[in-house]
mmCIF file with all atom_site columns, C-alpha atoms in Angstrom:
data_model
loop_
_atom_site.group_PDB
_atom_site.id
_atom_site.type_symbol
_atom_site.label_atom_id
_atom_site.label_alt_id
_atom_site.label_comp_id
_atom_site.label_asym_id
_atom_site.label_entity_id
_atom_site.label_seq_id
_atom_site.pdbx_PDB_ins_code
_atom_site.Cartn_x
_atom_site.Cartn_y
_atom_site.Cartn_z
_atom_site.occupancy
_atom_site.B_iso_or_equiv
_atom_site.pdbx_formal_charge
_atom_site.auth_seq_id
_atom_site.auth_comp_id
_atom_site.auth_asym_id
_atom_site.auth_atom_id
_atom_site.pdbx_PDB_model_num
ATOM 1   C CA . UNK A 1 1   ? 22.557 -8.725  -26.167 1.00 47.00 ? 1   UNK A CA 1
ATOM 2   C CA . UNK A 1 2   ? 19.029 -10.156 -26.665 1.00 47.00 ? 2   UNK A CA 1
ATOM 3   C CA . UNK A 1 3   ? 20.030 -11.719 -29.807 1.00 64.00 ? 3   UNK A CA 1
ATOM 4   C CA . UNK A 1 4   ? 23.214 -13.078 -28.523 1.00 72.00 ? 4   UNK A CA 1
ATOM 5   C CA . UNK A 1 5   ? 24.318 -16.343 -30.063 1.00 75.00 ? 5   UNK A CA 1
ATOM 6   C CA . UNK A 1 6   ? 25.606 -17.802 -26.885 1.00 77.00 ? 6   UNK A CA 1
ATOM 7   C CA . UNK A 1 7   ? 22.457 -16.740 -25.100 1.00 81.00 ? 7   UNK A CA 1
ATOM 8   C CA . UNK A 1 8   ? 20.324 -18.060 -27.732 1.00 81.00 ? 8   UNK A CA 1
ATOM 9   C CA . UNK A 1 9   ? 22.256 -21.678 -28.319 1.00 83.00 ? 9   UNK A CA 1
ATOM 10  C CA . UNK A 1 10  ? 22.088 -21.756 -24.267 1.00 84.00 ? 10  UNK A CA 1
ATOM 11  C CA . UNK A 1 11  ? 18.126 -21.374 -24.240 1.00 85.00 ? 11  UNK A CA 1
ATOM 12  C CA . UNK A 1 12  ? 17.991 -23.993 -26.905 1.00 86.00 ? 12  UNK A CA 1
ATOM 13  C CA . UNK A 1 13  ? 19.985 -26.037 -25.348 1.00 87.00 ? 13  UNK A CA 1
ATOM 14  C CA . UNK A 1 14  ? 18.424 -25.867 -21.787 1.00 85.00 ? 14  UNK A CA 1
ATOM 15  C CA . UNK A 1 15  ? 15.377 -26.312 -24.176 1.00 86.00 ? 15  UNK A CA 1
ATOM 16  C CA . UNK A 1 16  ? 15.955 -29.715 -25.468 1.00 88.00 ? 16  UNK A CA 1
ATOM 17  C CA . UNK A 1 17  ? 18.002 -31.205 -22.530 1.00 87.00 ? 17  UNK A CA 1
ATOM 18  C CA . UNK A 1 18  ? 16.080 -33.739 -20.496 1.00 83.00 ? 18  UNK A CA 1
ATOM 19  C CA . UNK A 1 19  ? 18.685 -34.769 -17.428 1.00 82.00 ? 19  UNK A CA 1
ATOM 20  C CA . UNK A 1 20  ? 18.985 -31.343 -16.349 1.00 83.00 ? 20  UNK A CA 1
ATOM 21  C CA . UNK A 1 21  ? 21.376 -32.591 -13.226 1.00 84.00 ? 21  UNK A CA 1
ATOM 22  C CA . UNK A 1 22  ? 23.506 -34.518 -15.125 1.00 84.00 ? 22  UNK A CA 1
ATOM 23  C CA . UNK A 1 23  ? 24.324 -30.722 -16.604 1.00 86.00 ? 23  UNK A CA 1
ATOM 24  C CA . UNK A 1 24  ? 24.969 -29.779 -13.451 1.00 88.00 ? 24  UNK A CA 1
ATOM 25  C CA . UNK A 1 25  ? 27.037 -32.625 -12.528 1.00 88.00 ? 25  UNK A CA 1
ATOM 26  C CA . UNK A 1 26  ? 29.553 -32.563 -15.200 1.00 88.00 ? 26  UNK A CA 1
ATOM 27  C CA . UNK A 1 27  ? 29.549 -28.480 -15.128 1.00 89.00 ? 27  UNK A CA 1
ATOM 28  C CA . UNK A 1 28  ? 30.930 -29.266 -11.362 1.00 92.00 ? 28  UNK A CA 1
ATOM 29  C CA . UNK A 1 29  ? 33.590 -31.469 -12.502 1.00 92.00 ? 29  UNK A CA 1
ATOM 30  C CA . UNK A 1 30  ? 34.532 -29.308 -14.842 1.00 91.00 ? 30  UNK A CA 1
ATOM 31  C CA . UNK A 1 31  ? 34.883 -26.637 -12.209 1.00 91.00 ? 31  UNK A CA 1
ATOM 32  C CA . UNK A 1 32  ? 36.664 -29.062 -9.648  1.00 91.00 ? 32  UNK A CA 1
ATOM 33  C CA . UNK A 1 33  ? 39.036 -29.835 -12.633 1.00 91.00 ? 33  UNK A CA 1
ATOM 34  C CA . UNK A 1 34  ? 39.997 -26.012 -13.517 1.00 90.00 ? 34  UNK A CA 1
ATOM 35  C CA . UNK A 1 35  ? 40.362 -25.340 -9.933  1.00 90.00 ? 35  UNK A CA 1
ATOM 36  C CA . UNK A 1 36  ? 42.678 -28.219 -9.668  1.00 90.00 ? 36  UNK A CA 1
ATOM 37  C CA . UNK A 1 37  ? 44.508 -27.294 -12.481 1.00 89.00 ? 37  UNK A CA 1
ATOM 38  C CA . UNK A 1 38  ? 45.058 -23.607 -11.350 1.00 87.00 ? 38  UNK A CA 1
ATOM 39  C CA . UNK A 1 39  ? 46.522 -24.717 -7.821  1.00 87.00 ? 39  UNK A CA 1
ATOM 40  C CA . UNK A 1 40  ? 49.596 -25.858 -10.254 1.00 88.00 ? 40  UNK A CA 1
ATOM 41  C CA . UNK A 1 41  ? 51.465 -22.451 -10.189 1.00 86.00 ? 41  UNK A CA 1
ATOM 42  C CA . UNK A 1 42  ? 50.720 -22.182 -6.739  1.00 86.00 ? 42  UNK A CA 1
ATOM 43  C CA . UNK A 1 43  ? 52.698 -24.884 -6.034  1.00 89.00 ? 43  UNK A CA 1
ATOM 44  C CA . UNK A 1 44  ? 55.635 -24.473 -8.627  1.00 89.00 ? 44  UNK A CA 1
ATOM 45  C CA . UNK A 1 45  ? 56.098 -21.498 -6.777  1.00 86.00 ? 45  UNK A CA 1
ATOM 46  C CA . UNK A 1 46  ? 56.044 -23.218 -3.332  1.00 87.00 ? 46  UNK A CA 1
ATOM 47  C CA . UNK A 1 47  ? 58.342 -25.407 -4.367  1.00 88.00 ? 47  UNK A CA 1
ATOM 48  C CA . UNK A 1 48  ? 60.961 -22.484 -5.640  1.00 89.00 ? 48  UNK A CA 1
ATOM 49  C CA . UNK A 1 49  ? 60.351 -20.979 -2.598  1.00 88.00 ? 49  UNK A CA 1
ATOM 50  C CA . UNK A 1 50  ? 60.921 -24.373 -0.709  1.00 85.00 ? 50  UNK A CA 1
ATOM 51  C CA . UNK A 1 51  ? 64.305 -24.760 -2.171  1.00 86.00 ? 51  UNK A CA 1
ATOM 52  C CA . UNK A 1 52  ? 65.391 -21.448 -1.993  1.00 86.00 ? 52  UNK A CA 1
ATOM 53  C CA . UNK A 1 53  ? 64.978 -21.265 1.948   1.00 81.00 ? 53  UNK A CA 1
ATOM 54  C CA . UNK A 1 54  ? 66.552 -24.593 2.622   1.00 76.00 ? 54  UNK A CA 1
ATOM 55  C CA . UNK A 1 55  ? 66.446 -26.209 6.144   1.00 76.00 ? 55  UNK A CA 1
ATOM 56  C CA . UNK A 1 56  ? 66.532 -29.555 7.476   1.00 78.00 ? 56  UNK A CA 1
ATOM 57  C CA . UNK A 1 57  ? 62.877 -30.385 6.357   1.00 81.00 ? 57  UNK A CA 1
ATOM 58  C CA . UNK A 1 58  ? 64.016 -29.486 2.679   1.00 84.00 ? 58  UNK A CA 1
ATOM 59  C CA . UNK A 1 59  ? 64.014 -32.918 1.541   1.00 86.00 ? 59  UNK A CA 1
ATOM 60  C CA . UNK A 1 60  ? 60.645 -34.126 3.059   1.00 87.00 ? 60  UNK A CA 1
ATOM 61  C CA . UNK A 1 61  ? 59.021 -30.966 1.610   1.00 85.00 ? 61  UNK A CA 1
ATOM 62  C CA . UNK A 1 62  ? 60.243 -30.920 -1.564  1.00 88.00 ? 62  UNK A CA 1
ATOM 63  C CA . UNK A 1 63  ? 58.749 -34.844 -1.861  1.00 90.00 ? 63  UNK A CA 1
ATOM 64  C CA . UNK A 1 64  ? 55.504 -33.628 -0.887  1.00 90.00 ? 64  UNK A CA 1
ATOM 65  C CA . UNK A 1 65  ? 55.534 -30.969 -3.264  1.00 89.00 ? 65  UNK A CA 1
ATOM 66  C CA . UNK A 1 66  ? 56.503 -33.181 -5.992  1.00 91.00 ? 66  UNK A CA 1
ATOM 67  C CA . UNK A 1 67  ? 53.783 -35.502 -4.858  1.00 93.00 ? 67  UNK A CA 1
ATOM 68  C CA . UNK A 1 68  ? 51.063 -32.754 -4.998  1.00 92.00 ? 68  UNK A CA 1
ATOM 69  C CA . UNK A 1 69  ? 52.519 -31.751 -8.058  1.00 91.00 ? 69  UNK A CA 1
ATOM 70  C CA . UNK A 1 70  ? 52.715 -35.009 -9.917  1.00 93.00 ? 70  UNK A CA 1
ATOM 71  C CA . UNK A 1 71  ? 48.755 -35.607 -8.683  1.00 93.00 ? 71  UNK A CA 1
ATOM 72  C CA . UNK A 1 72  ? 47.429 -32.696 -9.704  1.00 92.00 ? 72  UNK A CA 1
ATOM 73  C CA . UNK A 1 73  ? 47.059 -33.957 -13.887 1.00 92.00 ? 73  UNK A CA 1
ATOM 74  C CA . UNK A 1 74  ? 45.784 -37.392 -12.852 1.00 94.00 ? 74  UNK A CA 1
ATOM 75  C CA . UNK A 1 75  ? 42.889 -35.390 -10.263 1.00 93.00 ? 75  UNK A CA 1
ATOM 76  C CA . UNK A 1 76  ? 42.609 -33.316 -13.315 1.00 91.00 ? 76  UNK A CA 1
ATOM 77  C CA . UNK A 1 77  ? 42.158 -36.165 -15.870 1.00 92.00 ? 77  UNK A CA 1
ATOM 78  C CA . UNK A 1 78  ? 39.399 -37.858 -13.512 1.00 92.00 ? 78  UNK A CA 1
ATOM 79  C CA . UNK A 1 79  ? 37.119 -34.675 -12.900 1.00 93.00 ? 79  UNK A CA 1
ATOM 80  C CA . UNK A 1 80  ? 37.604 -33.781 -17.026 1.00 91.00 ? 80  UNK A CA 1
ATOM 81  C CA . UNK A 1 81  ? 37.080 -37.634 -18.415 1.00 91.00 ? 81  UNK A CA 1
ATOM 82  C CA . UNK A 1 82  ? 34.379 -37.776 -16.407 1.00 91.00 ? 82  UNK A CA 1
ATOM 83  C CA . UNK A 1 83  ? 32.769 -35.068 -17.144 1.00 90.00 ? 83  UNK A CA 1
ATOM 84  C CA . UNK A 1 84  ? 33.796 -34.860 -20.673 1.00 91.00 ? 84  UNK A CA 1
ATOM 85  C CA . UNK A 1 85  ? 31.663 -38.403 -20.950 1.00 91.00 ? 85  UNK A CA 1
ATOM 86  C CA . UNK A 1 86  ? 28.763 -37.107 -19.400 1.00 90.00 ? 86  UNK A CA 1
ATOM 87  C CA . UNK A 1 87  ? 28.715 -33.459 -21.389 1.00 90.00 ? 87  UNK A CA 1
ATOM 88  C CA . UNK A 1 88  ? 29.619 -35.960 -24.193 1.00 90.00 ? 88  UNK A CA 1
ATOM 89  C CA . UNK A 1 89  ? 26.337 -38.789 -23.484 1.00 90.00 ? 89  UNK A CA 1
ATOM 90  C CA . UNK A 1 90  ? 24.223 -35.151 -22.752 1.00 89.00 ? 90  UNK A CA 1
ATOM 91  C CA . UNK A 1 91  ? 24.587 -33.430 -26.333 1.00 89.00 ? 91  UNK A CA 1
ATOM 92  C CA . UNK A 1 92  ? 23.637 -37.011 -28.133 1.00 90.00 ? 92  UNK A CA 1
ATOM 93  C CA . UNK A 1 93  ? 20.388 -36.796 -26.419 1.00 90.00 ? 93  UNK A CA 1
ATOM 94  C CA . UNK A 1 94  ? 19.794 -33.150 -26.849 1.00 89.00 ? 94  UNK A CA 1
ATOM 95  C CA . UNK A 1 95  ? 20.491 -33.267 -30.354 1.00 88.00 ? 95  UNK A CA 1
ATOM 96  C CA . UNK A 1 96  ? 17.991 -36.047 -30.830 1.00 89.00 ? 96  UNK A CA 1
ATOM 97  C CA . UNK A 1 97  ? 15.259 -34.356 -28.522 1.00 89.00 ? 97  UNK A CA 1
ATOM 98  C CA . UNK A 1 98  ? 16.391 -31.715 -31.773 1.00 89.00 ? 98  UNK A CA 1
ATOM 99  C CA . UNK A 1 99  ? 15.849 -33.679 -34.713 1.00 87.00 ? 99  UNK A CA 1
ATOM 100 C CA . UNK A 1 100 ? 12.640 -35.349 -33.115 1.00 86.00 ? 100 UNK A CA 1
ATOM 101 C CA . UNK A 1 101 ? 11.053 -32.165 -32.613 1.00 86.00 ? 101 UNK A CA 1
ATOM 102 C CA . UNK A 1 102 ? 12.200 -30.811 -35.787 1.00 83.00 ? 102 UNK A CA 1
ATOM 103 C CA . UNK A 1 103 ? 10.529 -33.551 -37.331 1.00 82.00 ? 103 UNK A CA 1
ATOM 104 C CA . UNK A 1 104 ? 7.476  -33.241 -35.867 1.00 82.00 ? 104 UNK A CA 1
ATOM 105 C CA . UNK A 1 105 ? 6.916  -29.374 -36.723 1.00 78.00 ? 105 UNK A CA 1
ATOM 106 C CA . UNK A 1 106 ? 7.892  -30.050 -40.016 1.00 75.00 ? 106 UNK A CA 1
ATOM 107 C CA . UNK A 1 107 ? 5.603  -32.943 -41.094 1.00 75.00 ? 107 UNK A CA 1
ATOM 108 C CA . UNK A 1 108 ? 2.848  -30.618 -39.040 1.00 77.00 ? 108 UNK A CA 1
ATOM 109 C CA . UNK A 1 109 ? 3.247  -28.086 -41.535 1.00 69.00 ? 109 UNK A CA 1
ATOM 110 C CA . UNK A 1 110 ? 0.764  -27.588 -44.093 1.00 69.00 ? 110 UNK A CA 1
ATOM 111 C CA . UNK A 1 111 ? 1.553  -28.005 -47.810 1.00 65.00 ? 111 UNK A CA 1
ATOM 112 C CA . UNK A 1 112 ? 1.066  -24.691 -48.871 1.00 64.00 ? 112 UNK A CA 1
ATOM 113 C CA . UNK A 1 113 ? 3.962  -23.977 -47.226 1.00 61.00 ? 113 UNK A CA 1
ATOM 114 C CA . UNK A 1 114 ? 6.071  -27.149 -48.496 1.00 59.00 ? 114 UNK A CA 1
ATOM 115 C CA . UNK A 1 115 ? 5.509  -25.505 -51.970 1.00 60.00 ? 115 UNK A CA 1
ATOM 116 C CA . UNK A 1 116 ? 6.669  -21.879 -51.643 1.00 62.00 ? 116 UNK A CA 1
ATOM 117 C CA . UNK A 1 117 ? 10.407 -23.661 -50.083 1.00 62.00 ? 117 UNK A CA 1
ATOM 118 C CA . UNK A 1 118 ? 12.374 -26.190 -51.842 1.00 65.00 ? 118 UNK A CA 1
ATOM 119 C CA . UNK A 1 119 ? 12.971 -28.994 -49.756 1.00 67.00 ? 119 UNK A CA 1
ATOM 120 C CA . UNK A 1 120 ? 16.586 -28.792 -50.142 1.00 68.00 ? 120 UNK A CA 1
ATOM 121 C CA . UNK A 1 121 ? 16.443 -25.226 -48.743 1.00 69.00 ? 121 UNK A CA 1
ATOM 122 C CA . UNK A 1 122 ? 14.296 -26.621 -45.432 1.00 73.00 ? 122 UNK A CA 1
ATOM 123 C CA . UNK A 1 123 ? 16.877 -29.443 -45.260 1.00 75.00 ? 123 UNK A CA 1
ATOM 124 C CA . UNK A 1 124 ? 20.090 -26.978 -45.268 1.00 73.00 ? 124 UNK A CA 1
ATOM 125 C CA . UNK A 1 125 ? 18.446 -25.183 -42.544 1.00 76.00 ? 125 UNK A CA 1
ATOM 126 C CA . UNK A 1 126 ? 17.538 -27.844 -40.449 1.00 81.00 ? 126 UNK A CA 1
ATOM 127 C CA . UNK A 1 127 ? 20.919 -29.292 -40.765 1.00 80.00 ? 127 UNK A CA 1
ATOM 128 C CA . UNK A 1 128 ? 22.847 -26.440 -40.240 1.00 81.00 ? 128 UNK A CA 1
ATOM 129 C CA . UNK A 1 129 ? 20.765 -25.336 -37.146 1.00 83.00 ? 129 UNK A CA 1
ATOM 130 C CA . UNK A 1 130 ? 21.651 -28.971 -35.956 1.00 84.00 ? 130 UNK A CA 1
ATOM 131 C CA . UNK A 1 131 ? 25.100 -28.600 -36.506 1.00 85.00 ? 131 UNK A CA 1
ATOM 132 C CA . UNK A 1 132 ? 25.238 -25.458 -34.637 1.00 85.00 ? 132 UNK A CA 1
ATOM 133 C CA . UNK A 1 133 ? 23.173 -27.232 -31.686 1.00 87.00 ? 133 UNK A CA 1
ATOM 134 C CA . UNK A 1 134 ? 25.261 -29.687 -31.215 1.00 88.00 ? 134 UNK A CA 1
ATOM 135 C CA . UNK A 1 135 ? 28.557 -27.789 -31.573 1.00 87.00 ? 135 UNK A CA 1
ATOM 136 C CA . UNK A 1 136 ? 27.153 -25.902 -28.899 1.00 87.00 ? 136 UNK A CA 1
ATOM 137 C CA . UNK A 1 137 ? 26.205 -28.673 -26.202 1.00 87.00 ? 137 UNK A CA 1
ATOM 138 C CA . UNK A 1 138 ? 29.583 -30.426 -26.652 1.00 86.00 ? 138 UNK A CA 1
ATOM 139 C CA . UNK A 1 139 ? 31.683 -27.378 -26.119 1.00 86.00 ? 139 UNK A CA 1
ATOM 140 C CA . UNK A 1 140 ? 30.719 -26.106 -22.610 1.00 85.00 ? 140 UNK A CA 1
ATOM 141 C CA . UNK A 1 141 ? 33.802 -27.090 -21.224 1.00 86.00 ? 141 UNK A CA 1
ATOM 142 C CA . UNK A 1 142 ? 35.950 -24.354 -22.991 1.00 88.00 ? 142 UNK A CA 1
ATOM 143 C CA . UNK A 1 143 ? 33.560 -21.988 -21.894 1.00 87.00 ? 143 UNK A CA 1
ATOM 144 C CA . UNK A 1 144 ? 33.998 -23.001 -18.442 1.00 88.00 ? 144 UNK A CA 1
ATOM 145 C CA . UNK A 1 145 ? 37.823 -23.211 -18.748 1.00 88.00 ? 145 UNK A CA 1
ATOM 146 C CA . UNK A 1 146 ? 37.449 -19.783 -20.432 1.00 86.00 ? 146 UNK A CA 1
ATOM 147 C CA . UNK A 1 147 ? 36.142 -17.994 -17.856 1.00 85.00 ? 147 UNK A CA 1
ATOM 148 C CA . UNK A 1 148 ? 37.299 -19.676 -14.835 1.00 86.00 ? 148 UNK A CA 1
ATOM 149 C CA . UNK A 1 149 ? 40.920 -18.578 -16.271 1.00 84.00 ? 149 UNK A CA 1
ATOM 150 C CA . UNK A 1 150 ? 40.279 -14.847 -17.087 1.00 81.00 ? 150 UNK A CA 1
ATOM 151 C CA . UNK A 1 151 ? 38.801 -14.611 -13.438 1.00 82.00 ? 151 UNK A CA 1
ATOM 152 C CA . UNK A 1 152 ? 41.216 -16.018 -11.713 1.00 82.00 ? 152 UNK A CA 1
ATOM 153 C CA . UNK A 1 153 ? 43.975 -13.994 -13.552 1.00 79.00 ? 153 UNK A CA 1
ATOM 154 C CA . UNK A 1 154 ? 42.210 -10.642 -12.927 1.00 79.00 ? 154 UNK A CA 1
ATOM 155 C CA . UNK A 1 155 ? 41.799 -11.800 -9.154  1.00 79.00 ? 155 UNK A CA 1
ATOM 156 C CA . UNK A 1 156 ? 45.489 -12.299 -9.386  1.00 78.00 ? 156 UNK A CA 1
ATOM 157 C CA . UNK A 1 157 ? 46.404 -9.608  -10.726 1.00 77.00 ? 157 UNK A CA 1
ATOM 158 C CA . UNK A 1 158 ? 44.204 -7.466  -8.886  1.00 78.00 ? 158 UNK A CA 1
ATOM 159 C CA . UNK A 1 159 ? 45.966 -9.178  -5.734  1.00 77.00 ? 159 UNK A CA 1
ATOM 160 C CA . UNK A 1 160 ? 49.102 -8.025  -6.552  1.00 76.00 ? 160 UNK A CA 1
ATOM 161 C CA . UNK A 1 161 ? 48.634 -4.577  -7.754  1.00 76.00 ? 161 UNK A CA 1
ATOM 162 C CA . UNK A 1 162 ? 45.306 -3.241  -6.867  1.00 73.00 ? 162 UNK A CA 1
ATOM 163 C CA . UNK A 1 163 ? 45.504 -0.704  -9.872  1.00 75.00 ? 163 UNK A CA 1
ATOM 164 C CA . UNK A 1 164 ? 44.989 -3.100  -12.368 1.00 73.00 ? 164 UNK A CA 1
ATOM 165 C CA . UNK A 1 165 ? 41.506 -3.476  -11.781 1.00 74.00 ? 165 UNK A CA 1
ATOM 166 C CA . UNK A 1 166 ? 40.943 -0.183  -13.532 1.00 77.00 ? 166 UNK A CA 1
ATOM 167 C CA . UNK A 1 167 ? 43.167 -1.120  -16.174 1.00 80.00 ? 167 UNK A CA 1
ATOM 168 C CA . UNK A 1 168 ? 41.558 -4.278  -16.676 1.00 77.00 ? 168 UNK A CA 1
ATOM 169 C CA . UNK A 1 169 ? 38.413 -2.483  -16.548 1.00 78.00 ? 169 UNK A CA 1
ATOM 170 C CA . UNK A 1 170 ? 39.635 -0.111  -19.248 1.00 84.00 ? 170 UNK A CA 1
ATOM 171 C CA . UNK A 1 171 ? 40.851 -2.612  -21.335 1.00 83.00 ? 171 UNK A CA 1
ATOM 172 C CA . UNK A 1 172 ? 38.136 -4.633  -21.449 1.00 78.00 ? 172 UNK A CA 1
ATOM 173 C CA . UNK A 1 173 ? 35.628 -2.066  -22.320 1.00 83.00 ? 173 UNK A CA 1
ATOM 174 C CA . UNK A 1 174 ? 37.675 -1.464  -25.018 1.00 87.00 ? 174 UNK A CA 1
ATOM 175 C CA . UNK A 1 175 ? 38.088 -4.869  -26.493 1.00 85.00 ? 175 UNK A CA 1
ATOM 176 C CA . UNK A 1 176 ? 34.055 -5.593  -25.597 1.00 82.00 ? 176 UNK A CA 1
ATOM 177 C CA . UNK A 1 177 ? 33.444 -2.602  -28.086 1.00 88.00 ? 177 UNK A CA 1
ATOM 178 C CA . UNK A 1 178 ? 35.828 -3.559  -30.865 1.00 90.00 ? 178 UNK A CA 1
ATOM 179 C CA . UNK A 1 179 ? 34.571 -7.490  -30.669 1.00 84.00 ? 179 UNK A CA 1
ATOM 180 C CA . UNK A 1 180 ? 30.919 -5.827  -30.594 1.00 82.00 ? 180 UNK A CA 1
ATOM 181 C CA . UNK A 1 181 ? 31.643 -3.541  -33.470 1.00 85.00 ? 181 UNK A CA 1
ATOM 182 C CA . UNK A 1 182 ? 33.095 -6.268  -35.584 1.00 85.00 ? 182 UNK A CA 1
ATOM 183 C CA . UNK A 1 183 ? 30.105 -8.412  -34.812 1.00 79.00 ? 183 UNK A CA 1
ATOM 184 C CA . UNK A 1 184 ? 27.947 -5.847  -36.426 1.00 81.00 ? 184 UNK A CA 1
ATOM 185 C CA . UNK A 1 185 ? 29.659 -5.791  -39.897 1.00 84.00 ? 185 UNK A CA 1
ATOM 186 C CA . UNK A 1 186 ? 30.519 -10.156 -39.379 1.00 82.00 ? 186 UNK A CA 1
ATOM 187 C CA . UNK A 1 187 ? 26.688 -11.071 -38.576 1.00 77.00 ? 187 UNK A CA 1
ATOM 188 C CA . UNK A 1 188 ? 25.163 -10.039 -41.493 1.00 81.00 ? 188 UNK A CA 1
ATOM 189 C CA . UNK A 1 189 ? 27.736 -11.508 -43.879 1.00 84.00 ? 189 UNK A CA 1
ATOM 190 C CA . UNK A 1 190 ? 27.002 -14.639 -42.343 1.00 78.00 ? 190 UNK A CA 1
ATOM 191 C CA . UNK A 1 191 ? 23.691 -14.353 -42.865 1.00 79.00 ? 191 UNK A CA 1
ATOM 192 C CA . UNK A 1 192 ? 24.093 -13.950 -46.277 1.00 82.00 ? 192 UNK A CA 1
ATOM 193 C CA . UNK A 1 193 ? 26.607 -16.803 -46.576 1.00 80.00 ? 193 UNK A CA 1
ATOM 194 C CA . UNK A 1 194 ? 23.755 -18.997 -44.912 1.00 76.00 ? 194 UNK A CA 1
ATOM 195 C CA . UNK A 1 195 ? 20.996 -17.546 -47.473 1.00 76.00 ? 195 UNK A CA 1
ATOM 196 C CA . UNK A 1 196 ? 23.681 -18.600 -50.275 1.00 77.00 ? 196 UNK A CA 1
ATOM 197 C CA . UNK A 1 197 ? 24.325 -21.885 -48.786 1.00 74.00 ? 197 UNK A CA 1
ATOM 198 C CA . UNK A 1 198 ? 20.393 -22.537 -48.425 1.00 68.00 ? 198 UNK A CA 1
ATOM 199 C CA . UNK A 1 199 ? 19.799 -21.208 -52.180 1.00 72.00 ? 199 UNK A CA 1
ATOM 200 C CA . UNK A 1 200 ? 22.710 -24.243 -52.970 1.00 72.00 ? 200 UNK A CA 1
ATOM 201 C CA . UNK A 1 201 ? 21.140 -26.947 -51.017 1.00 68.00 ? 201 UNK A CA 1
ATOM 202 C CA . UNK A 1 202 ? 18.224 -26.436 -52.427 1.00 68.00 ? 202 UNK A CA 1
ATOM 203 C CA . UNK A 1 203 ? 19.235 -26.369 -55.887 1.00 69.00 ? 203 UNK A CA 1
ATOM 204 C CA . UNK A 1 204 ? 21.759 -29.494 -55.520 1.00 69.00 ? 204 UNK A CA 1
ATOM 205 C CA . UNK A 1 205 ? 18.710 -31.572 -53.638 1.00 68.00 ? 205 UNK A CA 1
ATOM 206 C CA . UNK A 1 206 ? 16.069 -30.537 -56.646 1.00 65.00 ? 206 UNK A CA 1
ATOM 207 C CA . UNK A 1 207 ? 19.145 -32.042 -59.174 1.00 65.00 ? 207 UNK A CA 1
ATOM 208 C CA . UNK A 1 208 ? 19.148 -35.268 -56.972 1.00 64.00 ? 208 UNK A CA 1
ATOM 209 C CA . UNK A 1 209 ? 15.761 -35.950 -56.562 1.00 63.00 ? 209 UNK A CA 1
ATOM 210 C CA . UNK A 1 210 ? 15.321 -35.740 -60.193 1.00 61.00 ? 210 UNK A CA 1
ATOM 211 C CA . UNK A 1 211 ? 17.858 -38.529 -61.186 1.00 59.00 ? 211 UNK A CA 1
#
């Protein structure tokens, strides 16, 4: 768990961000737009239920329903835009407070180590970490919209039929255990893919810079 990805990439990123409440900001509109979004079945079901029971206020209900119903993408679309910009404005500047610092520790290093690594190796690296940086800081909104979804369907669930909170339980042991195990034998193929990748760059920017 210590040498989580996510957990790692979120350090970083907490690292290099300087507006720490705009973070905050935008991670409440994206909230306030996934809780919007989830009051939708709510009221498809009102409305079923609305029309099903009749009465003389079936009309006037039914509008309102339709009303909430047609608001609840454009409430949606504000929150996200909005916060979608700001997320958006937030991983340009952390990936430059990135490549600044990056910068800095490199041309700090001393030659001796600029001659046992190929440039092109350093620069694969750097770039790759950068990549992965700012892949990272523009995505937080799925991981919001993740999670906010899988609680609010256990809490749903569990709602209904109390015994499927030890099923859930059950099955997600389970898949936590097969993702972890697949993890184990994934992670250090990747590794190696990067090492490859970094041998490449390396090779391809000594070719280059000898044109």
């Amino acid at each position: 768990m210590i040498n989580n990805p996510y957990i790692y990439l979120f350090k970083q990123y907490r690292r290099y961000v300087e507006k720490k409440h705009m973070v905050v900001l935008f991670v409440f509109f994206f909230l306030c737009a996934n809780t919007v979004v989830m009051l939708e079945p709510y009221f498809v079901g009102k409305l079923i239920n609305t029309l099903q029971a009749g009465g003389d206020q079936l009309l006037h209900d039914v509008i309102v329903i339709l009303i909430i119903l047609w608001l609840i993408p454009l409430v949606r679309r504000m929150f996200h835009g909005t916060a979608r910009v700001r997320e958006e404005k937030t991983k340009f500047q952390v990936n430059k407070s990135f490549k600044e610092t990056i910068f800095h520790y490199t041309t700090s290093l001393p030659l001796s180590r600029h001659n046992d690594h190929h440039s092109g190796e350093t620069i694969d690296q750097f770039s790759r970490a950068n990549d992965a940086l700012r892949d990272f800081s523009g995505s937080n909104f799925m991981y919001i919209t993740t999670v906010m979804r899988f609680v609010t369907s256990i809490a749903m669930l569990v709602r209904i039929w109390p015994l499927w909170w030890s099923i859930i339980c059950v099955v997600g042991f389970g898949t936590f255990v097969i993702v972890w195990k697949f993890d184990q034998i994934i992670v250090p193929l990747q590794r190696q893919q990067n090492r490859a990748w970094h041998k490449v760059g390396s090779t391809l920017f000594d070719y280059l810079s000898n044109i």
